[in-house]
mmCIF file of C-alpha atoms and ligand atoms in Angstrom:
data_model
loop_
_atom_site.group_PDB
_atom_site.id
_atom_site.type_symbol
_atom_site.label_atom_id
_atom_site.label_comp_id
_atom_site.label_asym_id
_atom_site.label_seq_id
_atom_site.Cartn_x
_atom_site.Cartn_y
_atom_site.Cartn_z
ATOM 1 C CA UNK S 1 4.707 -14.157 8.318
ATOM 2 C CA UNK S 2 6.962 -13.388 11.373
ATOM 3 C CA UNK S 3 7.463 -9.349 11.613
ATOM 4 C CA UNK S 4 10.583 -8.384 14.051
ATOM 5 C CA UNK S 5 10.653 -5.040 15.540
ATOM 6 C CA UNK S 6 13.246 -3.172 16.592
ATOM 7 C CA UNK S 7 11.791 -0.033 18.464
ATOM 8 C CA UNK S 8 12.470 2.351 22.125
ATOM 9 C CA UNK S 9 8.767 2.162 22.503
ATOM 10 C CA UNK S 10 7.238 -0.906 21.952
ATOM 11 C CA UNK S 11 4.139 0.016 23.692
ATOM 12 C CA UNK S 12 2.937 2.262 20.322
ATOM 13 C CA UNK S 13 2.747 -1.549 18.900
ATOM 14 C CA UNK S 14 -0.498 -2.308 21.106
ATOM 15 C CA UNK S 15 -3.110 -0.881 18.621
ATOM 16 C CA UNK S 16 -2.162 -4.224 16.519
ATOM 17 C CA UNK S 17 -4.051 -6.318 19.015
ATOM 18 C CA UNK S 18 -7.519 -4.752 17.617
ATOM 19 C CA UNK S 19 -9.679 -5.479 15.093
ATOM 20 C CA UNK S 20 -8.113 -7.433 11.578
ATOM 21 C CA UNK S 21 -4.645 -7.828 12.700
ATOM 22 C CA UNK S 22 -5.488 -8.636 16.153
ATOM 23 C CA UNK S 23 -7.075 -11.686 14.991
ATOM 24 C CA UNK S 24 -4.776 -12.697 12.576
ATOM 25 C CA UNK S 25 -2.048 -12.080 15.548
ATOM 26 C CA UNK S 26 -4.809 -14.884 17.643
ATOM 27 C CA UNK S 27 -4.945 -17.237 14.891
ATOM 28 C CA UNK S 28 -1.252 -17.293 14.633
ATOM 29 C CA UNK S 29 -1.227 -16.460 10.754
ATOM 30 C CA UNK S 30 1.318 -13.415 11.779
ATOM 31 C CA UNK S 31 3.686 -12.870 14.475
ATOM 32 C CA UNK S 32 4.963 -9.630 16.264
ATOM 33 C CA UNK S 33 7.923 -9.481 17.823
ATOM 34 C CA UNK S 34 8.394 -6.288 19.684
ATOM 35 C CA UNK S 35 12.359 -5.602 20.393
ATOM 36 C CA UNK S 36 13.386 -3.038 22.879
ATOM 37 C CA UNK S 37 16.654 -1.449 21.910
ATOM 38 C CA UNK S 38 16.576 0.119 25.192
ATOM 39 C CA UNK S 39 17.361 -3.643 27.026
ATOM 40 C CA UNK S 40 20.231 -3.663 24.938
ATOM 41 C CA UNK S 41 21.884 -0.409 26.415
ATOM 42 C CA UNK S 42 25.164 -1.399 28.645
ATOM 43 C CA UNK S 43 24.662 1.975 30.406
ATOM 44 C CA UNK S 44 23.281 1.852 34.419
ATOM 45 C CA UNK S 45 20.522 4.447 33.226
ATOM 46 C CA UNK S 46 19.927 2.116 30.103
ATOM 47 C CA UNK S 47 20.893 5.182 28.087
ATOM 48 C CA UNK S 48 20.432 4.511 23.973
ATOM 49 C CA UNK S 49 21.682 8.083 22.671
ATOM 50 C CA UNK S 50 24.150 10.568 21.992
ATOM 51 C CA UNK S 51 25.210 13.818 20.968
ATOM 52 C CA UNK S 52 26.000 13.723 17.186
ATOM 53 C CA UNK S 53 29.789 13.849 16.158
ATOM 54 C CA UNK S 54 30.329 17.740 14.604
ATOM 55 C CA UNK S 55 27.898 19.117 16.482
ATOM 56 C CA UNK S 56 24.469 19.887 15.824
ATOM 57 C CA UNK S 57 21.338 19.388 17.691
ATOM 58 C CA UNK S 58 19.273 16.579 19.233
ATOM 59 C CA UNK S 59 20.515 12.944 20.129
ATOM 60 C CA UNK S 60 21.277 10.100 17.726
ATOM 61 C CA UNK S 61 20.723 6.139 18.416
ATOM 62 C CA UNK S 62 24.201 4.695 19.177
ATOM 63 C CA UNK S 63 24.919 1.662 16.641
ATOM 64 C CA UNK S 64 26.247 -0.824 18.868
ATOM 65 C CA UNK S 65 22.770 -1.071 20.890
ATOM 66 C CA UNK S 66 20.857 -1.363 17.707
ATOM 67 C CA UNK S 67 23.313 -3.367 16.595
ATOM 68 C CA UNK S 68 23.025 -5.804 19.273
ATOM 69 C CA UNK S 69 19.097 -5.545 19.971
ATOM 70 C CA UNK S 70 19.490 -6.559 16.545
ATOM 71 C CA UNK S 71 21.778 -9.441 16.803
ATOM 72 C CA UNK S 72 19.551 -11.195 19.303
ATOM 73 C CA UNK S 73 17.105 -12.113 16.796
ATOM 74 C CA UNK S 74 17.756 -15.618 15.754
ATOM 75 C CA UNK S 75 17.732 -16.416 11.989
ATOM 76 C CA UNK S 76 18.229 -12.739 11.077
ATOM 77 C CA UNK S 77 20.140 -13.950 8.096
ATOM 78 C CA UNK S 78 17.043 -15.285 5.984
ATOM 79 C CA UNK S 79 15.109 -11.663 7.153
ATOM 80 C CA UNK S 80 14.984 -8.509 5.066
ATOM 81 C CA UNK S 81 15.711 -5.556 7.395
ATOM 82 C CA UNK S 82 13.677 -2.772 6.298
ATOM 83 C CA UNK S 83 14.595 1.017 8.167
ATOM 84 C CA UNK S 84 11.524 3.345 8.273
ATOM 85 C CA UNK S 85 13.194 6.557 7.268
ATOM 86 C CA UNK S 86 12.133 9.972 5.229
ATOM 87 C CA UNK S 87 14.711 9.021 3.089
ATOM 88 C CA UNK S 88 13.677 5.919 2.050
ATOM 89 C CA UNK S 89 11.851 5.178 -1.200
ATOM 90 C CA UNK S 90 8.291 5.507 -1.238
ATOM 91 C CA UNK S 91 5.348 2.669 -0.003
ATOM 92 C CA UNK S 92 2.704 1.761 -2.457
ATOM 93 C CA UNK S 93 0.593 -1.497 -2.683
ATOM 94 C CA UNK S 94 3.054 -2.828 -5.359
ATOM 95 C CA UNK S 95 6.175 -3.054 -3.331
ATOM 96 C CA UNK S 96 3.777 -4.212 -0.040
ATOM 97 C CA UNK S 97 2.521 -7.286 -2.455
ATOM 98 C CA UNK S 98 6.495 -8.151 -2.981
ATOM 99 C CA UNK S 99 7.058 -7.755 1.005
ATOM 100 C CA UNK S 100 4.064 -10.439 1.785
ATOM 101 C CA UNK S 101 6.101 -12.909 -0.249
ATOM 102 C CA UNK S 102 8.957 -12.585 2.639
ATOM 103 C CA UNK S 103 8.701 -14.968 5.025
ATOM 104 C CA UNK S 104 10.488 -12.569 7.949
ATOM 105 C CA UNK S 105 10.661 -9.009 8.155
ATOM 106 C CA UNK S 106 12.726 -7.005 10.624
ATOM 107 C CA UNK S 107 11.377 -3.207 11.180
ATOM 108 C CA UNK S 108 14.069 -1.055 12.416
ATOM 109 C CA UNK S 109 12.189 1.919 13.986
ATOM 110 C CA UNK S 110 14.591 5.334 14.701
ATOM 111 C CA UNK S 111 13.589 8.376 16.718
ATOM 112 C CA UNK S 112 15.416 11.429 17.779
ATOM 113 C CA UNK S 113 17.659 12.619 15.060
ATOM 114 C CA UNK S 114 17.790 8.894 13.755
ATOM 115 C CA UNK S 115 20.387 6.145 13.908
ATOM 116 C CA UNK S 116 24.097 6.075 13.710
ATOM 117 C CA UNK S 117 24.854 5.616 10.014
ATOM 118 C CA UNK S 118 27.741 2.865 10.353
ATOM 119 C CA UNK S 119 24.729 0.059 11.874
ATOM 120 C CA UNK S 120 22.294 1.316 8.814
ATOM 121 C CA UNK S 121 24.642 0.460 6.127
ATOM 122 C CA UNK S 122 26.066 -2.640 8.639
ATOM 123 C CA UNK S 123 22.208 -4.421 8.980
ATOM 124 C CA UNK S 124 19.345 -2.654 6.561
ATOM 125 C CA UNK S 125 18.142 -4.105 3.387
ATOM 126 C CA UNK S 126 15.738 -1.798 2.600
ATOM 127 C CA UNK S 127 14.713 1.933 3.342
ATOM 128 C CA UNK S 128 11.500 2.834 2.741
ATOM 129 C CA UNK S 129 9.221 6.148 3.639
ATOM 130 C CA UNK S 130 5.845 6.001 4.330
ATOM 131 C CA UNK S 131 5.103 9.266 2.537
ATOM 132 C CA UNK S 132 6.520 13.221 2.300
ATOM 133 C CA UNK S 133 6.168 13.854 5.591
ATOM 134 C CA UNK S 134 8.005 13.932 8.833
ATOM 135 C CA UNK S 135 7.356 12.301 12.084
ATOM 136 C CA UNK S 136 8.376 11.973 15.143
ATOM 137 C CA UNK S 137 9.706 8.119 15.367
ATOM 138 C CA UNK S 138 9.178 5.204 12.908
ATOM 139 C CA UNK S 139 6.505 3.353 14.482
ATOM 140 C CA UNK S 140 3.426 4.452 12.910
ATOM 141 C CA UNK S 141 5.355 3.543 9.699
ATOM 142 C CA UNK S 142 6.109 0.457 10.880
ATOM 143 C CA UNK S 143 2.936 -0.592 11.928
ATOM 144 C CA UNK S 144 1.515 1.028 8.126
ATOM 145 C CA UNK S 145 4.039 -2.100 6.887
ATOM 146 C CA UNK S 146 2.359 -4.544 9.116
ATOM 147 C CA UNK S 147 -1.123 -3.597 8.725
ATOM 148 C CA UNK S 148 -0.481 -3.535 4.583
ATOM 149 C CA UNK S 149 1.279 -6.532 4.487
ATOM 150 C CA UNK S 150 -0.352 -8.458 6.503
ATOM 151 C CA UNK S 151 -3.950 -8.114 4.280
ATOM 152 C CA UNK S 152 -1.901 -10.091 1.688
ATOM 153 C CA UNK S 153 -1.423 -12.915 4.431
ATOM 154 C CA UNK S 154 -3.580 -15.904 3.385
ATOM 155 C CA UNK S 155 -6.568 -16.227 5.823
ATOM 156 C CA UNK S 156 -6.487 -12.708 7.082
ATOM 157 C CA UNK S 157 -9.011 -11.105 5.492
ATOM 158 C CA UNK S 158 -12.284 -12.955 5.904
ATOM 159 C CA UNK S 159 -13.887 -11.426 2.595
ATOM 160 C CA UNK S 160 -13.461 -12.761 -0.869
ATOM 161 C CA UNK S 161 -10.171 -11.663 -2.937
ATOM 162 C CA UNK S 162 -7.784 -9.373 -2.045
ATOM 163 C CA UNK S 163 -7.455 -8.815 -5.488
ATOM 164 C CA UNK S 164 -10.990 -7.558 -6.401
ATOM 165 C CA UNK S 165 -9.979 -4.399 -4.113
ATOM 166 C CA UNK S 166 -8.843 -0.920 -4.882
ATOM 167 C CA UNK S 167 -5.352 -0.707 -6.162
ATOM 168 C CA UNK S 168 -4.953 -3.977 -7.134
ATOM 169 C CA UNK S 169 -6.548 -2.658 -10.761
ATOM 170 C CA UNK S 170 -4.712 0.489 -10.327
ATOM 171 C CA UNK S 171 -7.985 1.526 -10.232
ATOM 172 C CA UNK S 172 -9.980 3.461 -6.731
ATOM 173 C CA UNK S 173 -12.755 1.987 -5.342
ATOM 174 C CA UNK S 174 -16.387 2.261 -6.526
ATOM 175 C CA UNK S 175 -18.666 3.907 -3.425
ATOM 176 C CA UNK S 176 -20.593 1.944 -0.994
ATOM 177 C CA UNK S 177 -24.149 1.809 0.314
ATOM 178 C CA UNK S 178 -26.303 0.057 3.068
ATOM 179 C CA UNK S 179 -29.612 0.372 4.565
ATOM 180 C CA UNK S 180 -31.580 2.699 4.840
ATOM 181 C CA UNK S 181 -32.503 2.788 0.971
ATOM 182 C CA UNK S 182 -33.398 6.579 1.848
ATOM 183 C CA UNK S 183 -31.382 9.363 3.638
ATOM 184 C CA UNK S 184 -31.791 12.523 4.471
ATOM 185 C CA UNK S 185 -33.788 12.657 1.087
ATOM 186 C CA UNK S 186 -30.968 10.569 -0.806
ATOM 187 C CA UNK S 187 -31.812 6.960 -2.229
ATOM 188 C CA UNK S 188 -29.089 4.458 -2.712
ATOM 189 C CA UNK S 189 -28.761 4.265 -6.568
ATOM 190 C CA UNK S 190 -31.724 2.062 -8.513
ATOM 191 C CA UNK S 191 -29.167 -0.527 -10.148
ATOM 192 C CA UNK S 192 -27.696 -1.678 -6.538
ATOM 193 C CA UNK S 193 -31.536 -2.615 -5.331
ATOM 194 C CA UNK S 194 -32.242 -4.134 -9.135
ATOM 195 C CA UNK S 195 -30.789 -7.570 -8.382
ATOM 196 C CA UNK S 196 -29.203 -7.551 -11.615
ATOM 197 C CA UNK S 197 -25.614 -8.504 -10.882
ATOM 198 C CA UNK S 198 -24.489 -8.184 -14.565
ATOM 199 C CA UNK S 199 -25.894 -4.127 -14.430
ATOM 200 C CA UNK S 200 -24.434 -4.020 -10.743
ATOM 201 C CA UNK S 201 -21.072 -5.317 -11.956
ATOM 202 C CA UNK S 202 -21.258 -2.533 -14.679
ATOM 203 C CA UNK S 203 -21.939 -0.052 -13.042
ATOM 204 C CA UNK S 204 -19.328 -0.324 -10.129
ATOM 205 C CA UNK S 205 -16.515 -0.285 -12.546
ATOM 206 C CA UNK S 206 -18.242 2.585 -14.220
ATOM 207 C CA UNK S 207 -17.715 4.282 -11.147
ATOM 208 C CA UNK S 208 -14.538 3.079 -10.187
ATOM 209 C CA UNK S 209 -13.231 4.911 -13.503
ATOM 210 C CA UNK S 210 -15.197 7.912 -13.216
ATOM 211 C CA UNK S 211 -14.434 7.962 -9.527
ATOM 212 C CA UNK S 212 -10.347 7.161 -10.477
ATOM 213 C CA UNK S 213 -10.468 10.288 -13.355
ATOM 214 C CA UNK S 214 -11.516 13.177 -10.812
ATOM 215 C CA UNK S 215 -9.724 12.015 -7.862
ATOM 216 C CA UNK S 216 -6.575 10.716 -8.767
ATOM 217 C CA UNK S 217 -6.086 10.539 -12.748
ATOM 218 C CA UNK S 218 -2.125 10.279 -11.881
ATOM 219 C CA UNK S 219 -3.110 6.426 -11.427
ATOM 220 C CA UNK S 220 -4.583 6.045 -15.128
ATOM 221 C CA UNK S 221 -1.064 7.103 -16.888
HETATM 222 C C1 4H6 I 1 14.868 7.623 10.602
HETATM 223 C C2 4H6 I 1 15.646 8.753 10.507
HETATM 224 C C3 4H6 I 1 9.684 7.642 8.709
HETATM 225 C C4 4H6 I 1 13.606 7.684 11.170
HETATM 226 C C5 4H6 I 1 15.156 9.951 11.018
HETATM 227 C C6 4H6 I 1 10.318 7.961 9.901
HETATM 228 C C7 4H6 I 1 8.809 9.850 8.600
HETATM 229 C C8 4H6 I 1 8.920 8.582 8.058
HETATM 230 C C9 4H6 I 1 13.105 8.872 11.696
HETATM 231 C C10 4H6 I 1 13.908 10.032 11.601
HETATM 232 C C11 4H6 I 1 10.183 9.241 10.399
HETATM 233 C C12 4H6 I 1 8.212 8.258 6.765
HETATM 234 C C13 4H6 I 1 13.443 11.432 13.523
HETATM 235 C C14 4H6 I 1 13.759 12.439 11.330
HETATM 236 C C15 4H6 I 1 12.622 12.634 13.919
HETATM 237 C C16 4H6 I 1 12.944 13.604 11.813
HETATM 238 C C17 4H6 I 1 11.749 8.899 12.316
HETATM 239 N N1 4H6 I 1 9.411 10.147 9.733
HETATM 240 N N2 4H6 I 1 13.432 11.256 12.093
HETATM 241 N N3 4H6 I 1 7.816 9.244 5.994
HETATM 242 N N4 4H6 I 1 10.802 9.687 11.541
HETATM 243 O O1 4H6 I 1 8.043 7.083 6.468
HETATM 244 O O2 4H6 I 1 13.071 13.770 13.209
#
């Protein structure tokens, strides 16, 4: 999977080169390619912005820089561009299983007041939001994308199936334990020291359900 990024600060990108997706980076099973829209600017101060037409405040990313930081990734035409935006429809593990079946994606990250419309509708595929929230730039977004899709990426995860995970039955996880078998008074339940993998298997998806009906029942309907 090759992931382009499009972004005026590609240094944010540098907490991919730990842990999971680091190694997965190493192994060459993904590729980041970090795109400074800045080095496309044809301004002597290497200027990206300006003031929005009707007024108004903050800056907004002029589309011809985007639009040619953009145009200097090679084989852009078999990529979907995906825009991190507020506006865009909402991430869940559903639509980041579709995305790990692309074979390029190109993140297109916006900051300030956002992007000159004409170079959204011109290049973006896709808009999609992370969540109801606002932030500051798209980057932590885009690196959610990468770090979720990525997981789907044959060899990346080390452990067993993806599939056995939370989510993947619509249903949340069952809880963990590890040594000690006692803490602070508390013993890990009997059944997970038993041996008994049929009465283990049980009771994890016992949990899973009880666990899914008091946290988060909106995932049972
Ligand atoms: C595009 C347009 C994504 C991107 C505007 C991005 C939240 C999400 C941004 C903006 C984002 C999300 C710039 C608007 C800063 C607010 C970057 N915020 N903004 N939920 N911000 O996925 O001002």
């Amino acid at each position: 999977m090759k992931f382009d990024v499009l972004t005026l600060f590609p240094e944010m990108f540098k907490s991919l080169d730990e842990s999971i997706i680091g190694r997965a980076k190493e192994k060459g099973l993904i590729e980041i390619n970090l795109i400074n829209i800045r080095d496309f600017s044809k301004d002597k101060h290497k200027k990206v912005d300006d003031t929005p037409y009707g007024g108004g405040a903050g800056m907004v990313i002029r589309p011809d820089v985007v639009y040619d930081a953009y145009s200097s990734i090679k084989d852009s035409k078999n990529a979907k561009v995906i825009f991190l935006s507020p506006q865009g429809k909402l991430l869940n593990q559903e639509k980041v299983k579709e995305l790990s079946k692309e074979e390029h994606l190109i993140l297109l990250c916006g900051h300030y007041e956002g992007i000159d419309q004409r170079v959204i509708d011109e290049i973006v595929d896709e808009e999609i939001s992370i969540g109801d929230y606002v932030l500051t730039g798209g980057e932590l977004p885009a690196m959610v994308v990468i770090d979720s899709v990525s997981r789907y990426i044959d060899g990346v995860l080390s452990n067993e199936s993806i599939e056995e995970e939370s989510f993947s039955n619509n249903l949340l996880e069952y809880p963990q334990y590890t040594r000690p078998e006692e803490f602070n008074g508390k013993k890990v339940p009997e059944v997970l020291v038993s041996g008994h993998h049929e009465n283990i298997k049980k009771w994890r998806d016992e949990k899973s359900l009880e666990i899914t009906k008091i946290k988060r029942p909106d995932l049972l309907k």
